[in-house]
PDB file of C-alpha atoms in Angstrom:
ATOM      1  CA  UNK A  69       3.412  22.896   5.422  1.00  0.00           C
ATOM      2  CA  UNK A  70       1.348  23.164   2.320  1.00  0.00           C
ATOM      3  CA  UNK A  71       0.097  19.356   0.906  1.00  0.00           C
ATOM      4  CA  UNK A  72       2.173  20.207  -2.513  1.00  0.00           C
ATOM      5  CA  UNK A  73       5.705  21.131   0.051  1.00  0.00           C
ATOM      6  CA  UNK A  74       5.390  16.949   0.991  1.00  0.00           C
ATOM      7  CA  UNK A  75       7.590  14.854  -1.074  1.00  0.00           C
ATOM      8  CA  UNK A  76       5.727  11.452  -0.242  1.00  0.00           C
ATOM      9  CA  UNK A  77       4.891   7.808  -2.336  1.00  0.00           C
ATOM     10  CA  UNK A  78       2.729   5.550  -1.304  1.00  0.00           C
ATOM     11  CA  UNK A  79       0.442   7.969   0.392  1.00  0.00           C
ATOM     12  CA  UNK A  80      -1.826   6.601   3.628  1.00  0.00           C
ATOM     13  CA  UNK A  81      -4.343   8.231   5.600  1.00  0.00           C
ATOM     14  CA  UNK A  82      -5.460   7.732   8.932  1.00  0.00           C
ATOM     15  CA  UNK A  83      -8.115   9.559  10.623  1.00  0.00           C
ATOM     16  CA  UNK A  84      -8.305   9.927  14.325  1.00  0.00           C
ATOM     17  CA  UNK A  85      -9.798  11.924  16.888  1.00  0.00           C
ATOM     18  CA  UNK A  86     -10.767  14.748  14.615  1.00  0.00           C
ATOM     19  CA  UNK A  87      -7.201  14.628  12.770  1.00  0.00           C
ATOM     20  CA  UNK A  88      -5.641  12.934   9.152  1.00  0.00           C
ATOM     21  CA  UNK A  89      -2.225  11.310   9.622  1.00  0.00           C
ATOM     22  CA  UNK A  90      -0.472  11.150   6.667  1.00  0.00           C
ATOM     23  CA  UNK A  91       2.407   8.042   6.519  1.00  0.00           C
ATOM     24  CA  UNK A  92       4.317   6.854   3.661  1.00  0.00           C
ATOM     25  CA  UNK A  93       7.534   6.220   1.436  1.00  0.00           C
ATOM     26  CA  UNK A  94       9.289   9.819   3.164  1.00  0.00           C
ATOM     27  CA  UNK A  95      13.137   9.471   2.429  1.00  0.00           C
ATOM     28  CA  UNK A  96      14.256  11.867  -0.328  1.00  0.00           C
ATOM     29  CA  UNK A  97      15.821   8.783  -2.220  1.00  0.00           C
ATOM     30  CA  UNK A  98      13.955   5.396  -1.666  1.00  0.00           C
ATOM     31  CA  UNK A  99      15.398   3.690  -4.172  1.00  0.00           C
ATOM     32  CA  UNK A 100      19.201   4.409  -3.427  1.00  0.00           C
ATOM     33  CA  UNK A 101      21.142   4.578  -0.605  1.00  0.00           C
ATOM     34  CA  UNK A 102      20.239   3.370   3.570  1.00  0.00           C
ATOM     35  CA  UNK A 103      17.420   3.877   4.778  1.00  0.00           C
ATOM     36  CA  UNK A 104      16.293   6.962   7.250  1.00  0.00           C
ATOM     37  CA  UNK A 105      12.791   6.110   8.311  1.00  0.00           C
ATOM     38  CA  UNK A 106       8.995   6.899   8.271  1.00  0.00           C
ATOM     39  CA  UNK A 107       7.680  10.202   8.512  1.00  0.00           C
ATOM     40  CA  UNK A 108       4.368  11.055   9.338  1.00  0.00           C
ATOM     41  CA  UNK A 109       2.424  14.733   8.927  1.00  0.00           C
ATOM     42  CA  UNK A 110      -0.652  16.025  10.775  1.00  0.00           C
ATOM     43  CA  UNK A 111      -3.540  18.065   9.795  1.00  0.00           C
ATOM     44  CA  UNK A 112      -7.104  18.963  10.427  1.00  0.00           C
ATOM     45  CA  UNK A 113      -7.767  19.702   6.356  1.00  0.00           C
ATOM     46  CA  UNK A 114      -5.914  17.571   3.971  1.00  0.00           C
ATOM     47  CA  UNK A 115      -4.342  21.059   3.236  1.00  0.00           C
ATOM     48  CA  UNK A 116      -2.071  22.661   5.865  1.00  0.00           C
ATOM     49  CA  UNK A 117      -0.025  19.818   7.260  1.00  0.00           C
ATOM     50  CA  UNK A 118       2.351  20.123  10.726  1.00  0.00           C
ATOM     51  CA  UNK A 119       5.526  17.791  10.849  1.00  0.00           C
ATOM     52  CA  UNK A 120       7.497  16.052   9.728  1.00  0.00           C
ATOM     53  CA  UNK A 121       7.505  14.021  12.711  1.00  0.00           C
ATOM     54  CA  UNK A 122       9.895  10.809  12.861  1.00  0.00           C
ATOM     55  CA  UNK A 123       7.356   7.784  13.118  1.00  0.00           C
ATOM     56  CA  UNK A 124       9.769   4.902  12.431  1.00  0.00           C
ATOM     57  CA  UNK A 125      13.576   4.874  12.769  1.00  0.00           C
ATOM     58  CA  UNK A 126      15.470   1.855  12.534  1.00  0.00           C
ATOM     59  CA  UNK A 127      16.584   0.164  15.608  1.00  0.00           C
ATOM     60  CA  UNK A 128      20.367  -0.712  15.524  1.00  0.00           C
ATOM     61  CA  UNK A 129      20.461  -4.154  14.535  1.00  0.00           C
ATOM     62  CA  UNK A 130      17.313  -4.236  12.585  1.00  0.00           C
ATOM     63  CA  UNK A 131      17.876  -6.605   9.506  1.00  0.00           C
ATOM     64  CA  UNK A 132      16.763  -3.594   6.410  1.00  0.00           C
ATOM     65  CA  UNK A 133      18.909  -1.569   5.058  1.00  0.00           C
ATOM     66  CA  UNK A 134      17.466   0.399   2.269  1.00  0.00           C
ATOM     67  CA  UNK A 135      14.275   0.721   0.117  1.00  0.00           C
ATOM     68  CA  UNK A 136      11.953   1.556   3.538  1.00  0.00           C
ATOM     69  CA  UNK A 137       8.873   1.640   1.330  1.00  0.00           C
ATOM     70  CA  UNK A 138       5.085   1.871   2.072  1.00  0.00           C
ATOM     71  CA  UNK A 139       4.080   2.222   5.455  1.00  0.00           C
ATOM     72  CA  UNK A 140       0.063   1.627   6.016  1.00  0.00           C
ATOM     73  CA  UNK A 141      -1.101   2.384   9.645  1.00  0.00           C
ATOM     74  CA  UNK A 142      -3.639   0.622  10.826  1.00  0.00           C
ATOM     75  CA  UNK A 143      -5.843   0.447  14.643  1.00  0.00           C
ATOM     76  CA  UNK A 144      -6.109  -3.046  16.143  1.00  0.00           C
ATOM     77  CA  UNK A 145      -6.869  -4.185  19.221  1.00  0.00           C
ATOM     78  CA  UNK A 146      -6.257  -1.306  20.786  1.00  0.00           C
ATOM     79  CA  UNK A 147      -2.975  -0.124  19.327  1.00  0.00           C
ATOM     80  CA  UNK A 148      -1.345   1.134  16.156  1.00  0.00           C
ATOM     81  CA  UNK A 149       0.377  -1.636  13.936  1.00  0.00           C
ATOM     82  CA  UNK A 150       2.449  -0.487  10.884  1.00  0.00           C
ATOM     83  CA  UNK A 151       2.866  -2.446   8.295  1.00  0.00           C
ATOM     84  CA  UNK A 152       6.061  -1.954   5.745  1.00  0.00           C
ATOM     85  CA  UNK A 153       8.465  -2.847   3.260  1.00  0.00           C
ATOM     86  CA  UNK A 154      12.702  -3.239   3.442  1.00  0.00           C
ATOM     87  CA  UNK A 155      15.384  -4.799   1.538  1.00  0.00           C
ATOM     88  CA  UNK A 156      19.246  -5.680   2.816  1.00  0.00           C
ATOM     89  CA  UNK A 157      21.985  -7.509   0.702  1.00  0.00           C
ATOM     90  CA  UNK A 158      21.411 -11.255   0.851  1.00  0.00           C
ATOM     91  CA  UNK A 159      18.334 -10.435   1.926  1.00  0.00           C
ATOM     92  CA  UNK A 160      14.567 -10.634   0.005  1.00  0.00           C
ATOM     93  CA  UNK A 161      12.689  -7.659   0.138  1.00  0.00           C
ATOM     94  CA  UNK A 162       9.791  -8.068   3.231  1.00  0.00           C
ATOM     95  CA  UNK A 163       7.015  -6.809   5.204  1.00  0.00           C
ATOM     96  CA  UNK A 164       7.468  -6.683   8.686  1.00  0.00           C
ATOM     97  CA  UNK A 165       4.822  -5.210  11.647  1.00  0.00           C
ATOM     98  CA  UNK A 166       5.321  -2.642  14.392  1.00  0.00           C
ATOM     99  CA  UNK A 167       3.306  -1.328  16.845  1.00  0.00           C
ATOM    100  CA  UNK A 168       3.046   1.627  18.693  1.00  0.00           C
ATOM    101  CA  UNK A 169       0.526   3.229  21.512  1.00  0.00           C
ATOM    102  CA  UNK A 170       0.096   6.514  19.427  1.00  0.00           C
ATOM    103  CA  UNK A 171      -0.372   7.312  16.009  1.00  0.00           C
ATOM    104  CA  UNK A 172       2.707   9.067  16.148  1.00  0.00           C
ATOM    105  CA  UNK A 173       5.053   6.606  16.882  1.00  0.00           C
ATOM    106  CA  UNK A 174       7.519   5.767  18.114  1.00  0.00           C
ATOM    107  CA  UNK A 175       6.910   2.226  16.074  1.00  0.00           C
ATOM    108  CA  UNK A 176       8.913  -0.351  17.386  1.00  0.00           C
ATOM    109  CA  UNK A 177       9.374  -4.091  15.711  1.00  0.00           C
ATOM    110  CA  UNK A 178       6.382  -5.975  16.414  1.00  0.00           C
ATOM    111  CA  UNK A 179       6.291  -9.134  14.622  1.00  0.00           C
ATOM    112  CA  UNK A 180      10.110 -11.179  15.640  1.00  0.00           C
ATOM    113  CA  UNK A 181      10.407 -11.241  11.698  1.00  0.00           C
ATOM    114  CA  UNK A 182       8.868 -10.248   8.447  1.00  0.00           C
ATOM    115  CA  UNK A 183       5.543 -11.948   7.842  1.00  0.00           C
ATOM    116  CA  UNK A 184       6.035 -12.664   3.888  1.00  0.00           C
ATOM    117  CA  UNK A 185       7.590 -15.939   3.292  1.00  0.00           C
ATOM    118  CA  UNK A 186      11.340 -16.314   3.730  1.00  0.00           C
ATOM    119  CA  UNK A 187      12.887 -16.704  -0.173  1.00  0.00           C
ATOM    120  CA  UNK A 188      10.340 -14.715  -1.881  1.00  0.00           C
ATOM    121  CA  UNK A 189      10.412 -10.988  -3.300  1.00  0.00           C
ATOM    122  CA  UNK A 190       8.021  -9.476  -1.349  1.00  0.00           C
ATOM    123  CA  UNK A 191       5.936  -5.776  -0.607  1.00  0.00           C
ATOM    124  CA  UNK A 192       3.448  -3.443   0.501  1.00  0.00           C
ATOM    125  CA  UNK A 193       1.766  -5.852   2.899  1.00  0.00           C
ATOM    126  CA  UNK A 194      -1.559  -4.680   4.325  1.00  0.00           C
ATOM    127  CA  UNK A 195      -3.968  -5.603   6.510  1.00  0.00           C
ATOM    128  CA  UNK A 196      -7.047  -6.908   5.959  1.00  0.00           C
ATOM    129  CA  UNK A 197      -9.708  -8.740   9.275  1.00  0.00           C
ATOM    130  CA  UNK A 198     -12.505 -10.684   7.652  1.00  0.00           C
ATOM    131  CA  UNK A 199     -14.984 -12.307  10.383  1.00  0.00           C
ATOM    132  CA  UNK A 200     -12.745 -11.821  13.603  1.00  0.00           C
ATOM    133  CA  UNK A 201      -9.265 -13.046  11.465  1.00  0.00           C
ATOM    134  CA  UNK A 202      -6.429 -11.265  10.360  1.00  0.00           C
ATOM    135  CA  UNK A 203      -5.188 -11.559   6.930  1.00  0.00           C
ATOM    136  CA  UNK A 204      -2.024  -9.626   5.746  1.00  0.00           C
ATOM    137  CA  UNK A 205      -2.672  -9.304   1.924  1.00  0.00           C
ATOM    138  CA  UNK A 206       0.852  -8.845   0.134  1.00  0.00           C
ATOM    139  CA  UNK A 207       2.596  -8.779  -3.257  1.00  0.00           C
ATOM    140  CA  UNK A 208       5.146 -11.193  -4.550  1.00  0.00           C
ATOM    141  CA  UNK A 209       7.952  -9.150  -7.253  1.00  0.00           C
ATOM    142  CA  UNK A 210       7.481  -9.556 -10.794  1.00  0.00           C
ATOM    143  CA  UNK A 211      11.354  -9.325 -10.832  1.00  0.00           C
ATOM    144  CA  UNK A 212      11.402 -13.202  -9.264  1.00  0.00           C
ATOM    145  CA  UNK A 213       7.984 -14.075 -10.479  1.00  0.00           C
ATOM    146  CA  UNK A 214       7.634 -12.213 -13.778  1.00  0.00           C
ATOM    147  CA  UNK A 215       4.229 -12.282 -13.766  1.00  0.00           C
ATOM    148  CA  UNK A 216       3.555 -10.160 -10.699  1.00  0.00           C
ATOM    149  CA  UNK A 217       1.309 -11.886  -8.116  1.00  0.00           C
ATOM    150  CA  UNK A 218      -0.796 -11.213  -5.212  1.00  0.00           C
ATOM    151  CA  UNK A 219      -1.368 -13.444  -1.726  1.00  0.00           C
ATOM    152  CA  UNK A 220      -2.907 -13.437   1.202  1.00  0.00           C
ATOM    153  CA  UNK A 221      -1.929 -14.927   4.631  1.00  0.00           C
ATOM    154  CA  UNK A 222      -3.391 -15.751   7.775  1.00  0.00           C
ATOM    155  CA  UNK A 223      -1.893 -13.893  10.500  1.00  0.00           C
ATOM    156  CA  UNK A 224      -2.086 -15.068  14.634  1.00  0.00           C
ATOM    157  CA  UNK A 225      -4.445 -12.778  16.531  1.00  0.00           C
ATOM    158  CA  UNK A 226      -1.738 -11.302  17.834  1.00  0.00           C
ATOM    159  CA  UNK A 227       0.060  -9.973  14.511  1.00  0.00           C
ATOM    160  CA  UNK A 228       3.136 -12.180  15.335  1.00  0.00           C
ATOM    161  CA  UNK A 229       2.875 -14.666  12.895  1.00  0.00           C
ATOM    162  CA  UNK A 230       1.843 -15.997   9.514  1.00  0.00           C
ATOM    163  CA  UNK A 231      -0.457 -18.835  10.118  1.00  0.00           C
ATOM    164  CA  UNK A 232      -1.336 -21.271   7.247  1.00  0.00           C
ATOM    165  CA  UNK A 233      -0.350 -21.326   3.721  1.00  0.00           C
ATOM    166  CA  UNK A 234      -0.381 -18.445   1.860  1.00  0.00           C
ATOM    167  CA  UNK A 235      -2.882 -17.913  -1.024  1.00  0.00           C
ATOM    168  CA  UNK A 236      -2.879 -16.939  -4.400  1.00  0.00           C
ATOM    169  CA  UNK A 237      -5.811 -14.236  -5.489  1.00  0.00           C
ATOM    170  CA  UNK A 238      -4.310 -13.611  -8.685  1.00  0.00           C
ATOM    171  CA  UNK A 239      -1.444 -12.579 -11.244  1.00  0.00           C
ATOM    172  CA  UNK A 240      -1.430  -9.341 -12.827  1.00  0.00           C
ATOM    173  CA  UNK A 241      -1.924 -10.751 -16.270  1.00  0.00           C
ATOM    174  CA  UNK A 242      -5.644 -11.589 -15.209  1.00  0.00           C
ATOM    175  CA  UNK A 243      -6.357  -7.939 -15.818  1.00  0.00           C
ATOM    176  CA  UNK A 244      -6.317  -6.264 -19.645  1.00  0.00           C
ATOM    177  CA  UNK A 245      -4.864  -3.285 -18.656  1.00  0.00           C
ATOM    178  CA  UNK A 246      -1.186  -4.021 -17.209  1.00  0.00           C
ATOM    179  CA  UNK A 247       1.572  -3.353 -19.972  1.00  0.00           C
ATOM    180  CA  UNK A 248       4.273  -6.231 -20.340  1.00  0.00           C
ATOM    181  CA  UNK A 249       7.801  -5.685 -19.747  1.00  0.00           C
ATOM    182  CA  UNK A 250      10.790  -7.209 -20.567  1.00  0.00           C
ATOM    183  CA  UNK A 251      12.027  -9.889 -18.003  1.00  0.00           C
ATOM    184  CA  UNK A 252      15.034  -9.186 -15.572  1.00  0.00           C
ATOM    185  CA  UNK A 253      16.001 -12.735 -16.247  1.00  0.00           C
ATOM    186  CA  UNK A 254      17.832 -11.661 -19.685  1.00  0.00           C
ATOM    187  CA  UNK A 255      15.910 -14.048 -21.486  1.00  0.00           C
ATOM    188  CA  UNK A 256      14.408 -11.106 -23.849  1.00  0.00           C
ATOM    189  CA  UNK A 257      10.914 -12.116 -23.134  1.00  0.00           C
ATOM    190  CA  UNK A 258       8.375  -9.693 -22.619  1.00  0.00           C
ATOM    191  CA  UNK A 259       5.762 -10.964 -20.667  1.00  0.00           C
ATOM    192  CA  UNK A 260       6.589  -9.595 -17.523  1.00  0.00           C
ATOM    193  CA  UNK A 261       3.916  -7.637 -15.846  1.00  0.00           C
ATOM    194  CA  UNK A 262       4.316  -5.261 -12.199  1.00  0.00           C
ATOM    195  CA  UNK A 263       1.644  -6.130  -9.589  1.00  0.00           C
ATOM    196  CA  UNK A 264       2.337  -3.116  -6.377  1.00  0.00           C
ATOM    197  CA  UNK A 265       0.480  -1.252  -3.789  1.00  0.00           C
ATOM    198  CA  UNK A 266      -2.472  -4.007  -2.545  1.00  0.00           C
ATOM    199  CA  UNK A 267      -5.576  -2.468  -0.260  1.00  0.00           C
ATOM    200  CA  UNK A 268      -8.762  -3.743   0.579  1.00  0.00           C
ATOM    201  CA  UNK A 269     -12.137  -1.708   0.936  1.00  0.00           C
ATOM    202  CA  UNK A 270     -15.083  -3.093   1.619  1.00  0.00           C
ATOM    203  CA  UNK A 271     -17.982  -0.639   0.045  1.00  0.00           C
ATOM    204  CA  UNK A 272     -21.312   0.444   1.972  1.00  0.00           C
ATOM    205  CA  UNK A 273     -23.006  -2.367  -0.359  1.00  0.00           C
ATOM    206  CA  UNK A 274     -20.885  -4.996   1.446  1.00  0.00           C
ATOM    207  CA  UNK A 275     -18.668  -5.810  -2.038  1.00  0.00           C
ATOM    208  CA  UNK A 276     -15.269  -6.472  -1.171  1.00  0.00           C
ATOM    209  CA  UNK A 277     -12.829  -4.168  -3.558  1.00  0.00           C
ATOM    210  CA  UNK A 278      -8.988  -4.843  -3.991  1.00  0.00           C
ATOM    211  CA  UNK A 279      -7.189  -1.933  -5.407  1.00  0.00           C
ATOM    212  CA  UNK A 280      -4.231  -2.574  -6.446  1.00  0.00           C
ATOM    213  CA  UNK A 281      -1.478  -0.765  -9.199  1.00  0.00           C
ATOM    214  CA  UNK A 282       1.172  -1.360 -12.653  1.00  0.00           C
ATOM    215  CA  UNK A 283       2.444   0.443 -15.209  1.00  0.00           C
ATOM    216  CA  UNK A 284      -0.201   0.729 -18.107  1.00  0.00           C
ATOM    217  CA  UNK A 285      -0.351   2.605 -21.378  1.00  0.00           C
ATOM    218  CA  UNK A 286      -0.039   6.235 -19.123  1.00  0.00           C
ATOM    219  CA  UNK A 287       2.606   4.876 -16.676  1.00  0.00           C
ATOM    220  CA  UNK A 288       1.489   4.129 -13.552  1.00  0.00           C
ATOM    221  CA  UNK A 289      -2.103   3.095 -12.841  1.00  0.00           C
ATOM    222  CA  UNK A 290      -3.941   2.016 -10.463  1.00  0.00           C
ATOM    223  CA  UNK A 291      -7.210  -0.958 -11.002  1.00  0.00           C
ATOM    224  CA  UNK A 292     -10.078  -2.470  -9.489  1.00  0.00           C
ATOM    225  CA  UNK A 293     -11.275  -6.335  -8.691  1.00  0.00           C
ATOM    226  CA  UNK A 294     -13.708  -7.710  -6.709  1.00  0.00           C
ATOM    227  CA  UNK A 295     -14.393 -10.562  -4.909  1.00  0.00           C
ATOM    228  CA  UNK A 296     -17.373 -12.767  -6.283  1.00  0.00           C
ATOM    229  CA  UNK A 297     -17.826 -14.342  -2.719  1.00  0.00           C
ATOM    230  CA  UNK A 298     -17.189 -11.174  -0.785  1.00  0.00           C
ATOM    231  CA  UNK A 299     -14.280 -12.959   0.908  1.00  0.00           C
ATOM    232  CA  UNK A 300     -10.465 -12.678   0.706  1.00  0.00           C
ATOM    233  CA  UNK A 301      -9.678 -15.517  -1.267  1.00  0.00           C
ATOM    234  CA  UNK A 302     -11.883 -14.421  -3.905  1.00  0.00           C
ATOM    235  CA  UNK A 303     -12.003 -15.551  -6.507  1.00  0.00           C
ATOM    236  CA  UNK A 304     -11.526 -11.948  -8.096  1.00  0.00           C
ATOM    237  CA  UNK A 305     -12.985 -10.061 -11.242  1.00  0.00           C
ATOM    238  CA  UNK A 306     -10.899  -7.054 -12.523  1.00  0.00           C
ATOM    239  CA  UNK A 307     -12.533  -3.991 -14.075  1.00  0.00           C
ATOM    240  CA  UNK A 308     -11.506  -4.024 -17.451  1.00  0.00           C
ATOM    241  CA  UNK A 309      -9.673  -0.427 -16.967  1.00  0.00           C
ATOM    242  CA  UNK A 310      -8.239   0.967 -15.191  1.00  0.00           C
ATOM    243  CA  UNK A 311      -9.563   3.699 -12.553  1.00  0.00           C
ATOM    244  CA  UNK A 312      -6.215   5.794 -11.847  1.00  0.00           C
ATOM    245  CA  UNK A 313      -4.342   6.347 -14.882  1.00  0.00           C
ATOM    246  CA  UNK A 314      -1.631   9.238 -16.003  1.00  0.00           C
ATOM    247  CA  UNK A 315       0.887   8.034 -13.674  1.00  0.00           C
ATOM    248  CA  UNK A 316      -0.867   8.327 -10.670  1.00  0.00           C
ATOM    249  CA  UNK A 317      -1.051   4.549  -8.306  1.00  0.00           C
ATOM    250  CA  UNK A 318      -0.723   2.953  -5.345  1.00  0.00           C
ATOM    251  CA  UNK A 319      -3.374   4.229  -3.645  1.00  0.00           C
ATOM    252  CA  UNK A 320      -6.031   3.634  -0.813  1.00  0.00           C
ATOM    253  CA  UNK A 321      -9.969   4.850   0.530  1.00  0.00           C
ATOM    254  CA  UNK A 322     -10.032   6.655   3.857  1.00  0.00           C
ATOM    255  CA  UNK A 323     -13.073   8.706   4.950  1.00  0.00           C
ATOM    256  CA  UNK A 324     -12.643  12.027   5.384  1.00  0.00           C
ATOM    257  CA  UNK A 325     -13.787  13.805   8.814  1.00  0.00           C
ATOM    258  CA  UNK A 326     -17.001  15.024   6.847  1.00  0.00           C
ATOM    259  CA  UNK A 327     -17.764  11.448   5.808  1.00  0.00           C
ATOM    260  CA  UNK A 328     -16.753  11.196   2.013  1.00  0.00           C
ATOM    261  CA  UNK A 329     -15.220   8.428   1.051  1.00  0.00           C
ATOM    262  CA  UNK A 330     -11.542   9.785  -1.026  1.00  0.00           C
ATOM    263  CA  UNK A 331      -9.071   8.412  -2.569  1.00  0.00           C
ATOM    264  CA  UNK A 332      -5.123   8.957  -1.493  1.00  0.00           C
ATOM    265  CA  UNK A 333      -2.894   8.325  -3.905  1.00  0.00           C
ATOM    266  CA  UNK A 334       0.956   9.736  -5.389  1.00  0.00           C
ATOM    267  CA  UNK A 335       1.400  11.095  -8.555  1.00  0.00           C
ATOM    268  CA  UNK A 336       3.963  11.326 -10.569  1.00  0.00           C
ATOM    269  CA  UNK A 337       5.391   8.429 -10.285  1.00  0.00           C
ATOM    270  CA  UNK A 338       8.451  10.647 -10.427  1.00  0.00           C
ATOM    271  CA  UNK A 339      11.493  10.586  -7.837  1.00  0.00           C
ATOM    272  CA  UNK A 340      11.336  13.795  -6.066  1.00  0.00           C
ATOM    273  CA  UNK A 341       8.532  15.425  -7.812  1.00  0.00           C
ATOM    274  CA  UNK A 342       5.562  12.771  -6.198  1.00  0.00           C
ATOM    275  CA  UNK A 343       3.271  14.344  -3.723  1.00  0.00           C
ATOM    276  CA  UNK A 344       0.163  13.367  -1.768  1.00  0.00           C
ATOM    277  CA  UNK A 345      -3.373  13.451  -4.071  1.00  0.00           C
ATOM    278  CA  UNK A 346      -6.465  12.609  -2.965  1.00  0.00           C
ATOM    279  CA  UNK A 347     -10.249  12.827  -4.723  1.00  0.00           C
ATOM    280  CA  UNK A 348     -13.856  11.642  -4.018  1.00  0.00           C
ATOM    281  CA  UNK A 349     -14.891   8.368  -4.778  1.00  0.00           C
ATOM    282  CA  UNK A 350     -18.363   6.377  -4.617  1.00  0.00           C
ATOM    283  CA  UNK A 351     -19.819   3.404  -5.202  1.00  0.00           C
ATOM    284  CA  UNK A 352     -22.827   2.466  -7.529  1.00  0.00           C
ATOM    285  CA  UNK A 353     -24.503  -0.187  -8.954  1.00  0.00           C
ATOM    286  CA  UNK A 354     -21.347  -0.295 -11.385  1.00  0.00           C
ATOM    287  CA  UNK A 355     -18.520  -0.536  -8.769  1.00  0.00           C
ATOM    288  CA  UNK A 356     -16.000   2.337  -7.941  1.00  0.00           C
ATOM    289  CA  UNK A 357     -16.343   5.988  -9.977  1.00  0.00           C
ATOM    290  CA  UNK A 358     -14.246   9.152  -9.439  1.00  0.00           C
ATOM    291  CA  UNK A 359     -16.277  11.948  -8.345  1.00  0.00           C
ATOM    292  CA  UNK A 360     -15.261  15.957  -8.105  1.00  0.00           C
ATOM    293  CA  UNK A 361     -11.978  17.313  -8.711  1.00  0.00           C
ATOM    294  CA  UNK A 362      -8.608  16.112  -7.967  1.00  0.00           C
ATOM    295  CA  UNK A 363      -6.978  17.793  -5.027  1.00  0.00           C
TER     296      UNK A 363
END
């Protein structure tokens, strides 16, 4: 398959043994209907992918039902633990963990339950290991919150648990660039604000960057903050724009089999018209820059 053939959101990249797994939001509808799964493609170019193959299916009494959103794949301790996003009646929307023995699949449930705490709109966990500890680094809905917010969590060595109180990095009003929107509380207000798609890259200079998306004056963007201390818990300075705009977000930096850093990311933001884009990106005195053409 040809990388424009791949209907995908939330695009993810891991590279192993000489090859680029692609994961992410794969069902044709994500935002209607049950859930199918997690899909993940194979290639050797960012260019000619082989699949789909079937990464994640639900077992038969798992507890989501629909909106299977954002899978992130990611090697620890010796296995492959994906982290993702579901929603069921009665039931807040979650990030649970799975684990597998190959990168392509089959995940099965990890964690005995989602990892975001119980009563809270939750997605797109992510990992994040700081000095030896895992942190799962997650959003909280800006349609419970309004103003969209962002947490991290200890997890147990073993990816069970959250450990710990959560804590807050920041709200998505701390940035200039997020638009407001009105409220789903039908109080009229708007002051509402998105905060979606969380990842954590720390740069050859040793700065810790969070990227991390909303909808902005072109639709869906995507900004930068970084971490004063270098650690998770910040406290964080945001870019004052944004670096994806045009409706293009929720992306993260993998490093390509040459050794470029790139950016993967989805645009449009368009049910079924988003694909899988990626470009170079590089670090300078300044922070994060684009670099080359968009692919």
């Amino acid at each position: 398959m040809k990388r424009d053939d791949i209907q995908i959101r939330d695009p993810y990249i891991l590279c192993e043994d000489g090859l680029y797994y692609l994961y992410g939001t794969t069902d044709p509808d994500p935002w209607r209907g049950e859930g199918v799964g997690f899909d993940v493609y194979v290639s050797r170019d960012l260019e000619e992918w082989e699949g789909p193959h079937p990464a994640f299916r639900p077992p038969g009494r798992f507890w989501g039902r629909f909106n299977f959103w954002a899978p992130e794949v990611h090697v620890y301790g010796g296995a492959y633990y994906l982290f993702a996003s579901f929603k069921a009646e009665g039931h807040c929307r979650a990030t649970q963990v799975f684990r597998a023995t190959s990168p392509l699949g089959p995940f099965r449930p990890h964690s005995p339950d989602p990892l975001t705490p119980r009563g809270w709109e939750c997605l797109d966990g992510t990992l994040h290991v700081e000095g030896g500890q895992p942190w799962m680094v997650f959003c909280r809905e800006w349609v419970q919150v309004h103003d969209g917010e962002i947490w991290a969590v200890r997890l147990s060595e073993d990816l069970l648990t959250a450990v710990g109180v959560p804590v807050l990095l920041f709200r998505a009003s701390s940035a200039s660039w997020p638009a407001p929107l009105e409220r789903r509380d039908g109080s009229g207000r708007h002051d509402a604000r998105v905060t979606d798609g969380p990842f954590l890259w720390r740069g050859p200079s040793g700065r810790l960057y969070l990227l991390w998306s909303s909808l902005g004056s072109t639709g869906y963007e995507m900004g930068v903050a970084v971490s004063r201390t270098g650690k998770v818990e910040g406290p964080w300075i945001h870019e004052p724009e944004p670096l994806l705009v045009g409706d293009r977000g929720h992306a993260m930096i993998f490093r390509t089999l040459d050794g470029r850093w790139s950016l993967a990311y989805h645009h449009p933001n368009r049910t079924p018209e988003e694909r899988f884009h990626y470009v170079e990106v590089e670090e300078s005195e300044e922070g994060l820059r684009l670099k080359g053409e968009e692919h």
